[in-house]
mmCIF file of C-alpha atoms in Angstrom:
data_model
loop_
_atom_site.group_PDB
_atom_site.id
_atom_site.type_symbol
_atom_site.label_atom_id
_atom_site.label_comp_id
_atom_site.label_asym_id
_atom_site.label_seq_id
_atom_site.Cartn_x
_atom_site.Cartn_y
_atom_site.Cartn_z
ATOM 1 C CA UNK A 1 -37.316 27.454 2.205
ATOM 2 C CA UNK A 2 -34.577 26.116 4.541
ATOM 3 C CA UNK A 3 -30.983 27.219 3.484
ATOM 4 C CA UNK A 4 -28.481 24.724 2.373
ATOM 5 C CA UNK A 5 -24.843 24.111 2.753
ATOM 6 C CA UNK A 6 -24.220 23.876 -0.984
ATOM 7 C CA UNK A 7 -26.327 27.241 -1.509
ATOM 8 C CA UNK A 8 -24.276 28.748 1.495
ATOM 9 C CA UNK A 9 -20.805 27.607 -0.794
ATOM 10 C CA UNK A 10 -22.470 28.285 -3.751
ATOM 11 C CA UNK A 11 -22.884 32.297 -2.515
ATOM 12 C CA UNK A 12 -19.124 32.406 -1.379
ATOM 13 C CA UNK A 13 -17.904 31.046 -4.938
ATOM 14 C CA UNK A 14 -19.845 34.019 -6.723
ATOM 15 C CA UNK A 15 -18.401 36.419 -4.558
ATOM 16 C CA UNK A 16 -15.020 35.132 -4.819
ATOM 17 C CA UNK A 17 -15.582 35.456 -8.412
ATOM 18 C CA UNK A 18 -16.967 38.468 -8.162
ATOM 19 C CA UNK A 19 -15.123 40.637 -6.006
ATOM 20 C CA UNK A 20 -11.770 38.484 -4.824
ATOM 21 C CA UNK A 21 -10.594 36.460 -1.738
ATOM 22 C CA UNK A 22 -10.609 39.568 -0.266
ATOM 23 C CA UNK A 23 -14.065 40.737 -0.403
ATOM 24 C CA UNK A 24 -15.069 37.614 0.918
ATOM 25 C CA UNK A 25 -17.001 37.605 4.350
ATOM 26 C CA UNK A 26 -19.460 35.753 6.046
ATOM 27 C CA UNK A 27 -21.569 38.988 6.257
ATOM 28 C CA UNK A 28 -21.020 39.341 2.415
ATOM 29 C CA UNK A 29 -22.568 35.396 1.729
ATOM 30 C CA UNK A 30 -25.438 36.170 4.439
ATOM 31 C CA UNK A 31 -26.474 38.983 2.208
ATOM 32 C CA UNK A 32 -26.355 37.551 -0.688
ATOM 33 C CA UNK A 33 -28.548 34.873 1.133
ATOM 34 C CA UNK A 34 -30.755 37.509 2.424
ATOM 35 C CA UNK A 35 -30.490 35.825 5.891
ATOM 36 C CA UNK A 36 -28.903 37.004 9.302
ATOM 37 C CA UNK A 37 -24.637 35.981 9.496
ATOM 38 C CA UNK A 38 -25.947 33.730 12.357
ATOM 39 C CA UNK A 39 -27.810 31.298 9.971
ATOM 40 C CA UNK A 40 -24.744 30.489 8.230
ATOM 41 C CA UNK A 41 -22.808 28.937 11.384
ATOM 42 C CA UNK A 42 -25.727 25.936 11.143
ATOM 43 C CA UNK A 43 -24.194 25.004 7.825
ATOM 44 C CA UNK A 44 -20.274 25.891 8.637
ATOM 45 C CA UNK A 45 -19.172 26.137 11.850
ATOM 46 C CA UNK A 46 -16.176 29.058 10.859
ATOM 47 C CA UNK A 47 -14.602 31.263 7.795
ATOM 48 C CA UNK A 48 -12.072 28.949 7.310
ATOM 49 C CA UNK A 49 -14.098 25.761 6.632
ATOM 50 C CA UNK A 50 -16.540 27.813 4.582
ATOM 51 C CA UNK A 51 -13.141 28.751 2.529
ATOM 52 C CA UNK A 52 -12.023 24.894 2.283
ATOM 53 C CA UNK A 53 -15.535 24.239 0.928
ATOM 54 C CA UNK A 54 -15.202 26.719 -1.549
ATOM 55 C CA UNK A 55 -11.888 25.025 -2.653
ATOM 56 C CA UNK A 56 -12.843 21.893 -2.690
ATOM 57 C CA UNK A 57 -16.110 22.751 -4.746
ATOM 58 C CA UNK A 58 -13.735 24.991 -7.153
ATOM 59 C CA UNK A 59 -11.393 21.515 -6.939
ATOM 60 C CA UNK A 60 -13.920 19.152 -8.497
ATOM 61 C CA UNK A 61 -14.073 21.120 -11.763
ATOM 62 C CA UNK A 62 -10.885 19.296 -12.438
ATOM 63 C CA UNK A 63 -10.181 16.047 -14.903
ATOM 64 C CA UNK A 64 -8.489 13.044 -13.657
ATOM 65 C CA UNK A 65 -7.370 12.291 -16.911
ATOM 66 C CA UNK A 66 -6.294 8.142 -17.672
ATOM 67 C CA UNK A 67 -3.654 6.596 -19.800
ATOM 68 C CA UNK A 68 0.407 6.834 -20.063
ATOM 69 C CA UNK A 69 2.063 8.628 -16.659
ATOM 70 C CA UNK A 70 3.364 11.591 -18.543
ATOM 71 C CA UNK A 71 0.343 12.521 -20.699
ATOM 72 C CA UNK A 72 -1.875 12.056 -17.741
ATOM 73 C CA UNK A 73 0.193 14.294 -15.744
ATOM 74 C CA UNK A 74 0.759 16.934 -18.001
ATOM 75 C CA UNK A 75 -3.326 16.798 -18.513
ATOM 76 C CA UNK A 76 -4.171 16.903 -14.509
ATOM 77 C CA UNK A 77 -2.080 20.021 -14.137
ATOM 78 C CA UNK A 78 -3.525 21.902 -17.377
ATOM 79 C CA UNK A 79 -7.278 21.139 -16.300
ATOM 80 C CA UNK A 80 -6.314 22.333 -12.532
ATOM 81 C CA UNK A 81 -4.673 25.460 -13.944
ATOM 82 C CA UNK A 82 -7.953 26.382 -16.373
ATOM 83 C CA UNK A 83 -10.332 25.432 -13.144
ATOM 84 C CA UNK A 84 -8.122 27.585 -11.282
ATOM 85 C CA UNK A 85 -7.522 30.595 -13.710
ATOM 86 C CA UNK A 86 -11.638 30.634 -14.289
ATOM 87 C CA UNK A 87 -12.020 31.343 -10.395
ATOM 88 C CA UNK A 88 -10.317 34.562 -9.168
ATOM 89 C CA UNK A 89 -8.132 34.217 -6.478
ATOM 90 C CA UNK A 90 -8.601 30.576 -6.263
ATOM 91 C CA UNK A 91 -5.029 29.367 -6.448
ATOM 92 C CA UNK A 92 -4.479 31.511 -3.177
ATOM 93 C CA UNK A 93 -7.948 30.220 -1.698
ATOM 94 C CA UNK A 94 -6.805 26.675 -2.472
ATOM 95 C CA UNK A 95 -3.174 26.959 -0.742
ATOM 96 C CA UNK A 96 -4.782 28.320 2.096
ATOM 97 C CA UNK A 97 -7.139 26.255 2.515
ATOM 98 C CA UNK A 98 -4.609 23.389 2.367
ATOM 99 C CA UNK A 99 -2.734 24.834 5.503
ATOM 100 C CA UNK A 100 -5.969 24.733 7.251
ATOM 101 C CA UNK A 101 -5.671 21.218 6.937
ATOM 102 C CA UNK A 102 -9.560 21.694 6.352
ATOM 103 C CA UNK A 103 -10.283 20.412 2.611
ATOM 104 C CA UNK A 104 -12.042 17.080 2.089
ATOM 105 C CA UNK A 105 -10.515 16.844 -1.509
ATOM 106 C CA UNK A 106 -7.537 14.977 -2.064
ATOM 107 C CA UNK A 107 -6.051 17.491 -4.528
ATOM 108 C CA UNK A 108 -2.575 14.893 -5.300
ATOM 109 C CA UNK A 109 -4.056 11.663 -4.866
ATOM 110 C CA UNK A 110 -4.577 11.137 -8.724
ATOM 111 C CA UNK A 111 -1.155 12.843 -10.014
ATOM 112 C CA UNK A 112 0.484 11.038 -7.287
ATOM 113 C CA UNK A 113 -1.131 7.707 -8.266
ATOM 114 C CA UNK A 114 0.496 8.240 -12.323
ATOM 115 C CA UNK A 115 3.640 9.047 -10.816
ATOM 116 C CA UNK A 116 3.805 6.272 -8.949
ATOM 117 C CA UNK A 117 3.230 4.274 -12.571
ATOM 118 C CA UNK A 118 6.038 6.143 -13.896
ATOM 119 C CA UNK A 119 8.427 4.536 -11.548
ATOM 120 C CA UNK A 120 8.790 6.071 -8.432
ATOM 121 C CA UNK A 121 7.925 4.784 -5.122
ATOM 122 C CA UNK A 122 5.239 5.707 -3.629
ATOM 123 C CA UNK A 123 6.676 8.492 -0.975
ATOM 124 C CA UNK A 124 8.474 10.011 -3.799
ATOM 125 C CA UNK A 125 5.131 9.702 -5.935
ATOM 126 C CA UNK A 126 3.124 11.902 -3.381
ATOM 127 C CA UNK A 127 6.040 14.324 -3.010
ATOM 128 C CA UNK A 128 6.299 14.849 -6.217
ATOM 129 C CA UNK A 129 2.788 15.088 -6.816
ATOM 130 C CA UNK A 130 2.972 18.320 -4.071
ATOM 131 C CA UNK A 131 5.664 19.827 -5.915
ATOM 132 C CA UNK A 132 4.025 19.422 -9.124
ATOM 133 C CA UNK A 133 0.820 21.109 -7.532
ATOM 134 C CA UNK A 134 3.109 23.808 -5.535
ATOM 135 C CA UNK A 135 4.126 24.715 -8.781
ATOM 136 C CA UNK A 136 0.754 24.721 -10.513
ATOM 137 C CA UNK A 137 -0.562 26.948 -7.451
ATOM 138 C CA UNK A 138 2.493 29.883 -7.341
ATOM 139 C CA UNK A 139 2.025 29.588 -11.182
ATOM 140 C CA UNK A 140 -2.011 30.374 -11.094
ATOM 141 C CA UNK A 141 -1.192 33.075 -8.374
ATOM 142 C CA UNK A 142 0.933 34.871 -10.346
ATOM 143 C CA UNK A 143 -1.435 35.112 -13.450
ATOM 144 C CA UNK A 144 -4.049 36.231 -11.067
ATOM 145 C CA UNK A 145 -2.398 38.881 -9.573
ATOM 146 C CA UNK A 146 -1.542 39.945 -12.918
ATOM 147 C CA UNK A 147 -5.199 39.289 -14.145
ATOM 148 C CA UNK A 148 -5.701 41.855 -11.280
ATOM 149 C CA UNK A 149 -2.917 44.740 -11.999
ATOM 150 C CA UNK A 150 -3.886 44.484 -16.179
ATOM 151 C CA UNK A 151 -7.420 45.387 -15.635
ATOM 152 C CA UNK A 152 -6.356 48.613 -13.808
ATOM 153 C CA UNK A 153 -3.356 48.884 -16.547
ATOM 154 C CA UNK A 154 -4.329 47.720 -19.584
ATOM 155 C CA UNK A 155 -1.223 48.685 -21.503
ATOM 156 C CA UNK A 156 0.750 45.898 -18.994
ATOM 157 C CA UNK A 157 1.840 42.609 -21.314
ATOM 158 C CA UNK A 158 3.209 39.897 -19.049
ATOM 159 C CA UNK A 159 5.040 37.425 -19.959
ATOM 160 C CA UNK A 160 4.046 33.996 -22.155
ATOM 161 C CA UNK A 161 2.113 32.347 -19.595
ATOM 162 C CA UNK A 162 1.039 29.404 -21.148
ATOM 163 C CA UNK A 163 4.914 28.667 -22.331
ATOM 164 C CA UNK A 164 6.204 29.285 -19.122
ATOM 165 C CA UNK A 165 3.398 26.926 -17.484
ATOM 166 C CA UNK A 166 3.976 23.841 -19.814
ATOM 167 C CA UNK A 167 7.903 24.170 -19.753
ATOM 168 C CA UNK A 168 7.799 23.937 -15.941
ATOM 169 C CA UNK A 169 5.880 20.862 -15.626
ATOM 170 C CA UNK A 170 7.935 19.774 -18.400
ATOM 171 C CA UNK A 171 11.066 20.028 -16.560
ATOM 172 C CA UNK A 172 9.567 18.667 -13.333
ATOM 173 C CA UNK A 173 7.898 15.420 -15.096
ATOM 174 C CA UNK A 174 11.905 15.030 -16.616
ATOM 175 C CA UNK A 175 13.300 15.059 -13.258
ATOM 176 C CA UNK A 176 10.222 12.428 -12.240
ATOM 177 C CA UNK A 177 11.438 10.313 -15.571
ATOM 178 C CA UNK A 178 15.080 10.944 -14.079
ATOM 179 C CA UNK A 179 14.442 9.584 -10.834
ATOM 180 C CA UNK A 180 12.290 6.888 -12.388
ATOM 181 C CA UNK A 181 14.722 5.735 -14.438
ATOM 182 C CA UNK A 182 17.608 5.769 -11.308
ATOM 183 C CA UNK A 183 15.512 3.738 -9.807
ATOM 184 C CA UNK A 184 15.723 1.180 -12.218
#
């Protein structure tokens, strides 16, 4: 049976699951394939867009929630946090693959399109959208690497993470409201 270029992502999103961004490797997905490294390059032509394929697969798990700008918002980044948080290491696979400039997946399009509804033109929508999903990334790589460090030290209690998550989008959706309303 021919290989495929969603079994080929498929294999690199168990490992990364498995064993980390850092264990990782085309050599690791051909075995796991059972096929020679070589058969891989017919379905991605390097690492890195293998990686952006990974994100964006990882990406899709998450809601595009409808209705009022804030609620919407707030919803977007707590679905992209639990798709994130349920994928080890993805929140570092995602930012990297976003400086590859590789991913298909427009990751802000949707928060930047409620922002925009909130009041806030749309340049400022889409920068604030990044921030919004800066923050949501740095946040998800810190529980991760804490994920990591408590399951060799299980005594370790970090901090609240959920709390600290929903008061920073808090406080960046009152800046957006700020702005918004500046604008006015």
């Amino acid at each position: 049976m021919p290989l495929s270029h969603a079994q080929v992502v498929d294999a690199a999103r168990a490992i990364l699951v498995a064993d980390g961004l850092e264990g990782l490797s085309m050599r690791r997905v051909a075995s796991a394939l059972e096929v020679q490294p070589g058969a891989l390059y017919h379905h991605v032509p390097d690492k890195q867009t293998l990686l952006a394929a990974v994100a964006d697969a990882i990406l899709a798990g998450v809601e595009e929630p409808l209705g009022r700008w804030r609620p919407a918002v707030e919803a977007w980044a707590a679905s992209l946090r639990a798709v994130l948080l349920a994928h080890r290491d993805s929140a570092e696979l995602v930012a990297t693959a976003r400086g590859f400039r590789l991913s298909r997946h427009d990751t802000t399009r949707h928060p930047a399109t409620l922002l925009a509804a909130a009041g806030l033109p749309p340049e400022a929508a889409r920068g604030a959208a990044s921030a919004l999903l800066y923050f949501v990334l740095g946040h998800c790589a810190e529980e991760q690497a804490r994920q990591d460090w408590e399951r060799f030290h299980p005594a370790a209690q970090g901090p609240d993470a959920d709390g600290s998550f929903a008061l920073g989008v808090g406080l960046l959706l009152d800046g957006v409201a700020a702005r918004a309303d500046d604008l006015e």
